[in-house]
Coordinates of C-alpha atoms in Angstrom, one line a residue:
Chain A
M1011 CA 59.1 167.6 66.5
A1012 CA 56.9 170.6 66.2
V1013 CA 53.6 170.2 64.4
S1014 CA 53.6 171.6 60.8
R1015 CA 50.2 170.4 59.4
L1016 CA 47.3 169.7 61.7
F1017 CA 44.2 167.7 60.9
I1018 CA 41.1 168.7 62.7
A1019 CA 38.7 165.8 63.3
N1020 CA 35.7 167.7 64.5
R1021 CA 33.2 170.3 63.4
G1022 CA 31.3 173.3 64.7
E1023 CA 32.7 176.0 67.0
I1024 CA 35.5 173.8 68.3
A1025 CA 36.9 173.1 64.8
L1026 CA 37.0 176.8 64.2
R1027 CA 38.6 177.4 67.5
I1028 CA 41.3 174.9 66.7
V1029 CA 42.0 176.4 63.3
H1030 CA 42.4 179.8 64.9
A1031 CA 44.9 178.4 67.5
A1032 CA 46.9 176.5 64.8
Q1033 CA 47.1 179.6 62.5
A1034 CA 48.4 181.7 65.4
L1035 CA 51.2 179.1 65.7
D1036 CA 51.8 179.2 61.9
I1037 CA 50.6 175.7 61.4
E1038 CA 48.8 174.6 58.3
T1039 CA 45.3 173.3 58.9
V1040 CA 43.2 170.6 57.2
V1041 CA 39.7 170.0 58.4
G1042 CA 37.7 166.9 57.7
I1043 CA 34.1 167.6 57.1
S1044 CA 30.9 165.8 56.3
E1045 CA 28.6 166.7 53.4
A1046 CA 26.4 168.6 55.8
D1047 CA 29.3 170.9 56.8
Q1048 CA 30.4 172.0 53.3
G1049 CA 31.0 175.7 53.5
S1050 CA 31.2 175.8 57.3
A1051 CA 33.3 178.4 59.0
A1052 CA 36.1 176.0 59.8
A1053 CA 36.1 174.6 56.3
T1054 CA 36.3 178.0 54.8
L1055 CA 39.1 179.3 57.1
A1056 CA 41.3 176.2 57.0
D1057 CA 44.0 175.8 54.4
R1058 CA 42.2 172.7 53.1
A1059 CA 38.9 171.0 53.8
L1060 CA 38.4 167.3 52.9
L1061 CA 35.0 165.9 52.4
L1062 CA 34.9 162.7 54.5
G1063 CA 31.5 161.3 53.9
P1064 CA 27.8 161.8 54.3
G1065 CA 26.1 163.9 57.0
P1066 CA 25.3 161.2 59.6
A1067 CA 28.3 161.2 62.0
V1068 CA 28.7 157.4 61.9
H1069 CA 29.6 157.8 58.2
S1070 CA 32.0 160.8 58.8
Y1071 CA 33.1 162.2 62.2
L1072 CA 32.6 159.0 64.1
D1073 CA 34.6 156.7 61.7
P1074 CA 38.2 156.6 63.1
R1075 CA 39.6 154.9 60.0
L1076 CA 38.1 157.4 57.7
V1077 CA 39.4 160.3 59.7
V1078 CA 43.0 158.9 60.0
H1079 CA 43.0 157.9 56.3
A1080 CA 42.1 161.5 55.4
A1081 CA 44.8 162.9 57.8
K1082 CA 47.4 160.7 56.4
A1083 CA 46.4 161.3 52.7
A1084 CA 46.6 165.1 53.4
G1085 CA 50.1 164.7 54.8
C1086 CA 49.2 165.9 58.3
D1087 CA 51.7 165.2 61.2
A1088 CA 49.2 165.8 64.0
L1089 CA 45.5 165.4 64.6
H1090 CA 43.2 167.3 67.0
P1091 CA 40.1 165.5 68.0
G1092 CA 38.3 168.4 69.7
Y1093 CA 35.6 167.3 72.1
G1094 CA 32.8 164.7 71.7
F1095 CA 32.8 162.5 68.6
L1096 CA 36.1 160.4 68.7
S1097 CA 37.9 162.5 71.3
E1098 CA 37.9 159.9 74.0
R1099 CA 38.0 156.8 71.9
A1100 CA 41.4 155.2 72.3
I1101 CA 41.2 153.7 68.9
L1102 CA 41.8 157.2 67.4
P1103 CA 45.3 157.8 69.0
R1104 CA 46.2 154.2 68.4
L1105 CA 45.5 154.5 64.6
C1106 CA 47.3 157.8 64.6
A1107 CA 50.4 156.2 66.2
D1108 CA 50.2 153.4 63.6
H1109 CA 50.5 156.0 60.9
G1110 CA 53.1 158.4 62.4
I1111 CA 50.6 161.1 63.3
A1112 CA 50.9 162.9 66.7
F1113 CA 47.6 162.8 68.6
V1114 CA 46.7 166.1 70.4
G1115 CA 45.6 164.5 73.6
P1116 CA 46.7 161.9 76.2
E1117 CA 48.1 158.4 75.5
P1118 CA 45.5 155.8 74.4
D1119 CA 46.1 153.7 77.5
M1120 CA 45.4 156.7 79.7
I1121 CA 42.1 157.3 77.8
D1122 CA 41.1 153.7 78.4
A1123 CA 42.1 153.8 82.1
L1124 CA 40.2 157.1 82.8
G1125 CA 37.2 155.9 80.8
D1126 CA 36.8 153.1 83.4
K1127 CA 35.2 154.7 86.5
L1128 CA 36.6 152.0 88.9
R1129 CA 40.1 152.3 87.5
A1130 CA 39.9 156.1 87.6
R1131 CA 38.7 156.0 91.3
A1132 CA 41.6 153.6 92.1
M1133 CA 44.0 156.1 90.6
A1134 CA 42.5 158.9 92.5
K1135 CA 42.6 157.0 95.8
A1136 CA 46.3 156.0 95.2
A1137 CA 47.1 159.7 94.7
G1138 CA 45.4 160.7 97.9
V1139 CA 42.5 162.4 96.2
P1140 CA 39.3 162.5 98.3
L1141 CA 36.4 160.3 97.1
V1142 CA 32.8 160.3 98.3
P1143 CA 32.8 158.6 101.7
G1144 CA 31.2 155.2 101.4
S1145 CA 31.1 151.7 102.6
E1146 CA 31.9 148.2 101.5
E1147 CA 29.0 145.7 101.3
I1148 CA 26.2 146.3 103.8
A1149 CA 25.2 142.9 105.2
S1150 CA 22.4 143.8 107.7
A1151 CA 20.2 146.5 109.1
A1152 CA 22.5 146.8 112.0
D1153 CA 25.4 147.1 109.6
A1154 CA 23.6 149.9 107.7
R1155 CA 23.0 151.8 110.9
R1156 CA 26.7 151.5 112.0
E1157 CA 28.1 152.5 108.6
A1158 CA 25.6 155.4 108.2
D1159 CA 26.6 156.7 111.7
R1160 CA 30.3 156.5 110.6
I1161 CA 29.8 158.2 107.2
G1162 CA 27.4 160.9 108.3
Y1163 CA 23.8 161.6 107.3
P1164 CA 22.1 161.8 104.9
V1165 CA 23.3 158.6 103.2
L1166 CA 22.3 156.8 100.0
L1167 CA 21.8 153.1 100.0
K1168 CA 22.6 151.7 96.6
A1169 CA 22.2 148.3 94.9
S1170 CA 25.6 146.9 94.0
A1171 CA 24.1 145.6 90.7
G1172 CA 22.0 148.7 90.4
G1173 CA 21.1 151.4 88.0
G1174 CA 18.2 153.6 87.0
G1175 CA 17.4 154.6 90.6
R1176 CA 16.1 151.1 91.6
G1177 CA 17.3 149.8 94.9
M1178 CA 18.3 153.4 95.9
V1179 CA 17.1 154.8 99.2
I1180 CA 18.0 158.0 101.0
A1181 CA 18.3 157.8 104.8
N1182 CA 18.4 160.9 107.0
N1183 CA 18.9 159.2 110.4
A1184 CA 19.6 155.8 112.0
E1185 CA 16.0 154.6 111.9
E1186 CA 15.7 155.4 108.2
A1187 CA 19.0 153.7 107.7
E1188 CA 17.7 150.4 109.2
A1189 CA 14.3 150.7 107.4
G1190 CA 16.1 151.7 104.2
F1191 CA 18.2 148.6 104.3
H1192 CA 15.2 146.3 104.2
K1193 CA 13.5 148.4 101.5
A1194 CA 16.5 148.8 99.2
S1195 CA 17.5 145.2 99.7
A1196 CA 14.1 144.0 98.7
E1197 CA 14.0 146.4 95.7
A1198 CA 17.4 145.3 94.6
L1199 CA 16.6 141.7 94.9
A1200 CA 13.4 142.1 92.9
A1201 CA 15.0 144.3 90.2
F1202 CA 18.4 142.7 89.8
N1203 CA 18.0 139.3 91.5
D1204 CA 20.9 140.5 93.8
G1205 CA 20.2 142.2 97.1
T1206 CA 23.8 143.3 97.7
L1207 CA 23.9 146.9 98.9
F1208 CA 26.6 149.5 99.6
M1209 CA 26.3 153.0 101.0
E1210 CA 27.6 156.5 100.1
R1211 CA 27.2 159.9 101.6
F1212 CA 24.4 161.7 99.9
V1213 CA 25.0 165.4 99.0
P1214 CA 21.7 167.1 98.6
E1215 CA 23.1 170.4 97.5
A1216 CA 26.2 169.9 95.5
R1217 CA 28.2 172.0 93.2
H1218 CA 30.0 170.7 90.2
V1219 CA 33.5 172.0 90.2
E1220 CA 36.4 171.0 87.9
V1221 CA 40.0 171.8 87.6
Q1222 CA 41.7 172.5 84.2
L1223 CA 44.9 170.6 84.0
M1224 CA 47.8 170.4 81.5
G1225 CA 50.7 168.0 81.6
D1226 CA 53.6 167.2 79.4
G1227 CA 53.9 163.5 80.1
T1228 CA 57.0 163.9 82.4
G1229 CA 54.9 164.2 85.6
K1230 CA 55.0 168.0 85.4
V1231 CA 51.4 169.2 85.6
V1232 CA 50.0 172.7 86.0
H1233 CA 46.4 173.8 86.7
F1234 CA 44.5 176.8 85.4
G1235 CA 42.2 177.2 88.3
E1236 CA 38.7 175.7 88.7
R1237 CA 35.4 176.1 87.0
D1238 CA 32.0 176.0 88.6
C1239 CA 29.5 174.2 86.3
S1240 CA 26.5 173.9 88.6
V1241 CA 23.8 175.2 86.3
Q1242 CA 22.8 171.9 84.7
R1243 CA 19.8 170.3 83.1
R1244 CA 19.8 166.5 83.0
Y1245 CA 23.6 166.5 83.7
Q1246 CA 24.1 168.8 80.7
K1247 CA 25.9 172.0 81.6
L1248 CA 24.4 175.3 80.5
V1249 CA 26.4 177.9 82.3
E1250 CA 30.0 177.6 83.5
E1251 CA 32.1 180.1 85.4
A1252 CA 35.6 180.6 86.9
P1253 CA 36.5 180.8 89.6
C1254 CA 34.0 179.1 92.0
T1255 CA 33.4 181.9 94.4
A1256 CA 31.2 179.8 96.6
M1257 CA 34.3 178.0 97.9
P1258 CA 36.7 179.1 100.6
D1259 CA 40.3 179.7 99.6
Q1260 CA 41.6 176.9 101.7
V1261 CA 39.2 174.3 100.0
R1262 CA 40.2 175.8 96.6
R1263 CA 43.9 175.1 97.4
Q1264 CA 43.1 171.5 98.4
L1265 CA 41.1 171.1 95.2
H1266 CA 43.9 172.3 93.0
E1267 CA 46.5 170.2 94.9
A1268 CA 44.4 167.1 94.6
A1269 CA 43.8 167.5 90.9
V1270 CA 47.5 168.2 90.2
A1271 CA 48.6 165.3 92.4
L1272 CA 46.3 162.9 90.5
A1273 CA 47.5 164.0 87.0
S1274 CA 51.1 164.1 88.1
S1275 CA 51.0 160.6 89.6
V1276 CA 50.1 159.1 86.3
R1277 CA 52.3 161.4 84.2
Y1278 CA 49.3 162.8 82.4
S1279 CA 50.0 164.4 79.0
N1280 CA 48.1 167.2 77.3
A1281 CA 44.8 168.8 78.5
G1282 CA 42.5 167.2 81.0
T1283 CA 39.9 168.1 83.5
A1284 CA 39.4 166.6 87.0
E1285 CA 35.8 166.8 88.0
F1286 CA 34.6 167.0 91.6
L1287 CA 31.5 167.3 93.6
Y1288 CA 31.6 170.1 96.2
D1289 CA 29.5 169.7 99.3
V1290 CA 28.7 173.3 100.2
K1291 CA 27.6 172.6 103.7
R1292 CA 30.5 170.4 104.7
E1293 CA 33.0 172.4 102.6
E1294 CA 34.4 169.2 101.2
V1295 CA 35.3 168.1 97.6
Y1296 CA 34.9 164.5 96.3
F1297 CA 36.5 163.2 93.1
I1298 CA 34.1 162.2 90.2
E1299 CA 36.2 161.6 87.1
V1300 CA 38.8 162.9 84.7
N1301 CA 37.8 164.0 81.2
A1302 CA 40.7 163.3 78.8
R1303 CA 40.1 166.1 76.3
I1304 CA 39.7 169.8 75.9
Q1305 CA 36.2 170.7 77.2
V1306 CA 33.4 172.9 75.9
E1307 CA 33.8 175.3 78.8
H1308 CA 37.6 175.8 78.5
P1309 CA 37.2 179.5 77.5
V1310 CA 36.3 180.6 81.0
S1311 CA 39.7 179.3 82.2
E1312 CA 41.3 181.1 79.3
M1313 CA 39.5 184.3 80.1
V1314 CA 40.7 184.4 83.8
T1315 CA 44.3 183.2 83.0
G1316 CA 44.9 184.9 79.6
F1317 CA 46.3 181.7 78.4
D1318 CA 45.6 179.8 75.1
L1319 CA 44.9 176.2 76.2
V1320 CA 44.4 174.9 72.6
A1321 CA 47.7 176.3 71.4
E1322 CA 49.4 174.7 74.4
Q1323 CA 47.7 171.4 73.6
I1324 CA 49.2 171.5 70.0
R1325 CA 52.7 172.5 71.3
I1326 CA 52.7 169.6 73.7
A1327 CA 51.5 167.1 71.0
G1328 CA 54.5 168.3 69.0
G1329 CA 56.9 167.2 71.8
A1330 CA 57.3 170.5 73.6
A1331 CA 57.5 170.7 77.4
L1332 CA 54.9 172.8 79.3
S1333 CA 55.5 176.4 78.3
V1334 CA 54.5 177.7 81.7
S1335 CA 55.1 176.9 85.3
Q1336 CA 52.5 177.2 88.0
D1337 CA 53.9 180.5 89.2
D1338 CA 53.4 182.1 85.7
I1339 CA 49.6 181.4 85.9
A1340 CA 47.7 184.2 87.6
L1341 CA 43.9 184.2 87.9
T1342 CA 42.4 187.6 87.2
G1343 CA 38.7 188.6 87.6
H1344 CA 35.7 186.4 86.8
A1345 CA 34.4 184.8 83.6
I1346 CA 31.1 183.2 82.8
E1347 CA 30.0 181.2 79.7
C1348 CA 26.6 180.5 78.4
R1349 CA 26.0 177.7 75.9
I1350 CA 23.6 178.9 73.3
N1351 CA 21.7 176.0 71.8
A1352 CA 19.2 175.9 68.9
E1353 CA 16.4 174.3 71.0
D1354 CA 12.8 174.9 71.7
V1355 CA 12.8 175.3 75.5
G1356 CA 9.1 175.2 75.7
K1357 CA 8.9 171.9 74.0
G1358 CA 11.2 169.9 76.3
F1359 CA 14.3 171.5 74.9
I1360 CA 13.9 169.7 71.5
P1361 CA 16.7 170.6 69.1
V1362 CA 15.6 172.6 66.1
P1363 CA 17.8 172.5 63.0
G1364 CA 17.4 175.1 60.4
R1365 CA 18.8 178.3 58.9
I1366 CA 19.9 181.3 60.8
T1367 CA 18.1 184.2 59.2
G1368 CA 19.3 186.9 61.6
W1369 CA 22.6 186.9 63.6
Q1370 CA 23.6 189.9 65.7
P1371 CA 26.0 188.9 68.5
P1372 CA 26.9 191.4 71.2
Q1373 CA 30.1 193.2 71.1
G1374 CA 32.1 195.2 73.6
E1375 CA 34.7 195.1 76.4
G1376 CA 35.1 191.7 78.1
I1377 CA 32.9 189.8 75.6
R1378 CA 34.1 186.8 73.7
L1379 CA 31.9 184.7 71.3
D1380 CA 33.1 181.2 70.2
S1381 CA 30.7 180.4 67.4
H1382 CA 30.7 179.0 63.8
M1383 CA 27.4 180.6 63.0
A1384 CA 26.6 183.6 60.9
Q1385 CA 23.6 185.0 59.0
G1386 CA 22.5 182.4 56.5
A1387 CA 24.4 179.5 58.2
V1388 CA 22.6 176.2 58.5
I1389 CA 22.3 174.0 61.6
P1390 CA 22.3 170.5 60.2
P1391 CA 20.1 167.9 61.8
F1392 CA 22.8 165.3 62.4
Y1393 CA 24.8 166.9 65.3
D1394 CA 24.4 168.6 68.7
S1395 CA 22.4 171.8 68.8
M1396 CA 25.0 174.2 70.2
I1397 CA 25.3 177.3 68.0
G1398 CA 27.8 179.2 70.1
K1399 CA 29.3 180.0 73.5
L1400 CA 29.0 183.5 74.9
I1401 CA 31.7 184.3 77.3
V1402 CA 32.2 187.4 79.4
H1403 CA 34.9 188.6 81.7
G1404 CA 34.7 191.2 84.5
K1405 CA 36.8 192.4 87.4
D1406 CA 34.6 190.4 89.7
R1407 CA 31.5 188.1 89.6
A1408 CA 29.1 191.0 89.9
E1409 CA 30.6 192.8 87.0
A1410 CA 30.7 189.6 85.0
V1411 CA 27.0 188.9 85.7
S1412 CA 26.1 192.5 84.8
R1413 CA 28.1 192.3 81.5
L1414 CA 26.5 188.9 80.7
T1415 CA 23.0 190.2 81.3
D1416 CA 23.6 193.1 78.9
A1417 CA 25.3 190.9 76.3
L1418 CA 22.4 188.3 76.4
D1419 CA 19.9 191.1 76.0
A1420 CA 21.8 192.4 72.9
F1421 CA 22.2 189.0 71.3
V1422 CA 19.7 188.6 68.4
V1423 CA 19.3 185.2 66.7
E1424 CA 16.5 184.7 64.2
G1425 CA 15.3 181.7 62.2
V1426 CA 15.5 179.1 65.0
P1427 CA 14.4 179.1 68.6
T1428 CA 17.4 179.3 71.1
T1429 CA 18.1 179.0 74.8
L1430 CA 19.0 182.7 74.9
G1431 CA 15.7 183.4 76.7
L1432 CA 16.4 180.8 79.3
H1433 CA 19.9 182.3 79.9
R1434 CA 18.3 185.7 80.3
A1435 CA 16.1 184.3 83.0
I1436 CA 18.9 182.5 84.7
V1437 CA 21.2 185.5 85.0
R1438 CA 18.4 187.7 86.4
H1439 CA 17.3 185.2 89.1
P1440 CA 18.3 186.2 92.6
D1441 CA 19.7 182.8 93.4
F1442 CA 22.1 183.1 90.4
I1443 CA 23.0 186.7 91.2
E1444 CA 23.7 185.8 94.8
N1445 CA 25.4 182.5 93.8
R1446 CA 23.1 180.1 95.8
I1447 CA 22.8 177.6 93.0
H1448 CA 23.5 173.9 93.0
T1449 CA 23.4 171.1 90.4
R1450 CA 19.7 170.6 90.7
W1451 CA 18.8 174.2 91.0
L1452 CA 17.8 174.7 87.4
E1453 CA 15.3 171.8 87.4
Q1454 CA 14.1 172.2 91.0
V1455 CA 13.8 176.0 91.1
L1456 CA 13.9 177.8 87.9
L1457 CA 12.1 175.2 85.7
A1458 CA 9.9 173.9 88.5
D1459 CA 6.9 176.0 87.4
G1460 CA 7.6 175.6 83.7
V1461 CA 9.7 177.7 81.4
P1462 CA 10.2 181.3 82.3
A1463 CA 8.7 183.6 79.7
T1464 CA 11.4 186.0 78.6
E1465 CA 12.1 185.2 74.9
Chain B
M397 CA 16.8 141.5 76.6
S398 CA 17.9 145.0 77.2
G399 CA 20.0 147.1 79.5
P400 CA 23.7 147.5 80.2
D401 CA 24.6 143.8 79.5
T402 CA 23.1 144.0 76.0
L403 CA 24.9 147.3 75.4
R404 CA 28.2 145.8 76.5
D405 CA 27.5 142.8 74.2
I406 CA 26.9 145.1 71.3
E407 CA 30.1 147.0 72.0
T408 CA 32.1 143.8 72.2
L409 CA 30.5 142.6 69.0
I410 CA 31.4 145.8 67.2
A411 CA 35.0 145.6 68.4
E412 CA 35.3 142.0 67.3
F413 CA 33.7 142.9 64.0
Q414 CA 36.1 145.8 63.4
A415 CA 39.1 143.6 64.3
S416 CA 37.9 140.7 62.1
G417 CA 38.1 142.2 58.7
L418 CA 34.6 141.0 57.9
R419 CA 32.6 143.1 55.6
E420 CA 29.1 142.5 56.9
L421 CA 27.6 140.8 60.0
H422 CA 24.0 140.1 60.7
V423 CA 22.9 138.8 64.1
R424 CA 19.4 138.0 65.3
S425 CA 19.1 136.9 68.9
G426 CA 15.9 137.1 71.0
G427 CA 14.3 140.4 70.3
V428 CA 17.5 142.1 69.1
E429 CA 18.6 142.3 65.5
I430 CA 21.9 143.9 64.5
Y431 CA 23.4 144.6 61.2
L432 CA 27.0 145.7 60.9
S433 CA 28.6 146.8 57.7
N434 CA 31.8 148.5 56.7
D435 CA 30.1 150.0 53.7
A436 CA 28.9 153.4 54.7
R437 CA 25.9 153.4 52.4
A438 CA 24.9 149.8 52.4
A439 CA 22.6 149.8 55.4
G440 CA 21.2 153.3 55.7
L441 CA 21.6 153.1 59.4
D442 CA 20.4 156.7 60.0
A443 CA 16.7 156.1 59.4
A444 CA 14.1 153.4 60.0
P445 CA 16.8 151.0 61.2
V446 CA 15.0 147.7 61.4
V447 CA 13.2 147.7 58.1
R448 CA 16.1 149.1 56.1
Q449 CA 18.7 146.9 57.8
A450 CA 16.6 143.8 57.0
A451 CA 16.3 145.0 53.4
A452 CA 20.0 145.6 53.1
V453 CA 20.7 142.1 54.4
A454 CA 18.2 140.5 52.0
A455 CA 19.6 142.3 49.0
P456 CA 21.5 139.9 46.8
S457 CA 25.2 140.5 46.6
A458 CA 27.4 138.5 44.4
T459 CA 30.3 140.9 44.4
P460 CA 33.5 140.3 46.3
A461 CA 33.2 143.4 48.3
A462 CA 30.2 145.1 49.8
S463 CA 28.8 147.3 47.1
A464 CA 27.7 150.9 47.6
A465 CA 24.2 151.8 46.6
A466 CA 23.9 153.8 43.4
P467 CA 25.5 157.0 44.4
A468 CA 24.6 159.0 41.3
A469 CA 21.4 157.7 39.6
A470 CA 19.5 161.0 39.5
A471 CA 22.4 163.4 40.0
P472 CA 22.9 166.0 37.3
A473 CA 26.2 165.9 35.4
A474 CA 27.6 169.1 36.7
V475 CA 31.1 168.3 35.5
A476 CA 32.5 170.7 33.0
G477 CA 33.2 169.5 29.5
L478 CA 30.9 166.4 29.5
P479 CA 27.8 165.8 27.4
D480 CA 24.6 166.9 29.1
N481 CA 23.1 163.4 29.3
V482 CA 25.9 161.8 31.3
V483 CA 25.3 160.4 34.7
I484 CA 28.2 160.9 37.2
V485 CA 29.2 158.0 39.5
R486 CA 30.6 159.6 42.7
A487 CA 32.7 158.4 45.7
P488 CA 30.5 157.4 48.6
Y489 CA 33.1 158.7 51.1
L490 CA 36.7 159.7 51.3
G491 CA 39.3 157.0 50.5
T492 CA 41.8 155.8 48.0
F493 CA 40.5 155.1 44.5
Y494 CA 41.4 151.8 42.8
R495 CA 40.3 150.8 39.3
S496 CA 41.2 147.1 39.7
P497 CA 40.4 144.5 42.3
K498 CA 44.1 144.0 43.1
P499 CA 47.4 145.3 41.7
G500 CA 48.2 143.9 38.3
S501 CA 44.7 142.6 37.6
P502 CA 42.5 144.1 34.9
V503 CA 40.5 147.2 35.6
Y504 CA 36.8 146.9 36.5
V505 CA 35.8 149.2 33.7
D506 CA 37.3 151.3 31.0
V507 CA 36.1 153.9 28.5
G508 CA 33.5 152.1 26.4
T509 CA 32.6 149.4 28.9
V510 CA 28.9 148.6 29.0
V511 CA 27.7 148.5 32.6
T512 CA 24.5 147.6 34.4
P513 CA 23.3 149.0 37.7
E514 CA 25.0 146.1 39.6
S515 CA 28.3 146.5 37.8
D516 CA 31.3 147.1 40.0
M517 CA 33.2 150.2 38.8
C518 CA 36.1 150.6 41.2
L519 CA 37.2 150.2 44.8
V520 CA 37.4 152.8 47.5
E521 CA 39.8 151.9 50.3
V522 CA 39.8 153.3 53.9
M523 CA 42.5 151.8 56.1
K524 CA 42.7 148.5 54.2
L525 CA 38.9 148.1 54.0
F526 CA 37.9 148.0 50.4
T527 CA 34.4 148.8 49.2
A528 CA 33.2 148.3 45.6
V529 CA 31.3 151.2 44.0
R530 CA 28.5 150.1 41.7
A531 CA 27.3 151.9 38.6
G532 CA 23.7 152.3 39.7
I533 CA 22.6 152.7 36.1
S534 CA 22.8 151.0 32.8
G535 CA 25.0 152.6 30.1
T536 CA 28.4 153.0 28.6
V537 CA 31.4 154.4 30.4
H538 CA 32.2 157.7 28.8
A539 CA 35.0 159.0 30.9
I540 CA 37.1 158.1 34.0
L541 CA 37.4 161.2 36.2
A542 CA 39.8 160.1 39.0
T543 CA 43.3 158.7 39.0
D544 CA 44.1 155.2 40.1
G545 CA 45.7 155.1 43.6
Q546 CA 44.7 158.7 44.4
M547 CA 42.7 160.0 47.3
V548 CA 39.2 160.9 46.4
E549 CA 36.8 162.9 48.6
A550 CA 33.2 162.0 49.4
D551 CA 31.0 162.9 46.5
Q552 CA 33.9 163.3 44.1
P553 CA 33.1 162.4 40.5
L554 CA 34.7 159.1 39.6
F555 CA 33.0 158.1 36.3
A556 CA 30.8 159.6 33.6
V557 CA 28.3 157.1 32.2
I558 CA 26.1 157.7 29.2
P559 CA 22.8 156.0 30.0
G560 CA 21.3 153.5 27.5

């Protein structure tokens, strides 16, 4: 049954994005807000805003019972969780099901299964999706040498009971593999009282690539191309683009096929993203995990496909089949997104809540801004620091980079420090322009000598 | 004790707590102290956790349900048509407003009832979890501003109390 009144269990730009998508589908919107978000853009635009509770998220956005109680009291027949907060907590779709509310996302059992890395890897393996080459338990130095020879150097010896980098040794050749066995084993024994080791191929220069998927629960799954999210700081993505131009077409096809096979094999429903590591030198992709939600960076896929992913999510939650087949989805041009955060880059990227006193976003051809901010808007201290996503589209990567550079230069935000200056430095760096980046590039190259002065 | 095992223990504890229907749970083990409550405002978990949690646990509670801290003590009236000196008791969060402890039993308070800061005024229910809201002030109930059995939003005025 098609959705008629949608509850939005989120805040910020994604709440606003969901309200827009629902309104385009002629669906009523109710947004649940905390006391800190009264008067927010989503609350103002929605048909109704309900005050859930105090600002701290545990008392509002992170309380599944409170959220579902509000959705039910408001007569909503569907609930969109956005990203973050409760979006990948299976209790939310379970409570929704108990109260006759359609959840805009996958089944709760699927969320549980994908949240468990070992189960997710088992699913991927069963679907024939490539995993990082690795070993079973390594029992001796000779064993280490033999397995490392088989896997290919460099390899990473890891403690089975491990974490936090302890009991981890990189080996670049057979001698290092043998010596590394003794070192890692001793470290693991000291740290975890368990010297058991295993081995994985180590990828020194990896790209993070991910495939946008959409399924309708029948086994039919389509993809909307891949995204390259290799500009990261401490595993947080800062810049995302589509397509990944650093990848040969043949690898790209393998990537898409693997992602679709995985989602199809488990009859995946709604939006999801299969994340992979791309080994640039070997031209191989390895599965990491599946994110069972709409992602922050979904707009770059929308920009290159011209397709509204959030609207499709809502339609599928209402019981509809996929509205497109793979042949209908054409990828055109290149899109790049920058996450603009209210952070003081020079002080360790510390978030800075406060009031926006000046807000002049760039405008023009190929520019999209997903933001809940405006002049006078307040960034509350309780939530993440993202104030918007600047997305550009061009006929190719060079045009997109050029447009992004101009758009970043034109973007004026006053009242709080932002990451705009850092983005200006990123897009001007020769490595970014020539697309030679990898997941540790930002920290190892651009930020190696401190923060670039461009603000 | 710290690290992944402890985190897993805490997650398990929270899941068990949520499934149990208990209102509050206080655990002290080794160097770790945990206070869980279904009352959004009882513990003040957002700041200075250890001290405030301990204080919340130590606070006497003779009421059947966990009571919310005075939601309104210093708040201005700001509700049209009421005398200037009234204090408004507000909903701590969104939920269903109930004037009596259970269906058919007498209401907690009515117009004219004399209350103390510890007096229970009503219940706010979220998914079968009932939380009593306390007056937070001494005085006389002047008006009842919400309807029994209706949804109230966070901060919504529930009662007007004339201090004294």
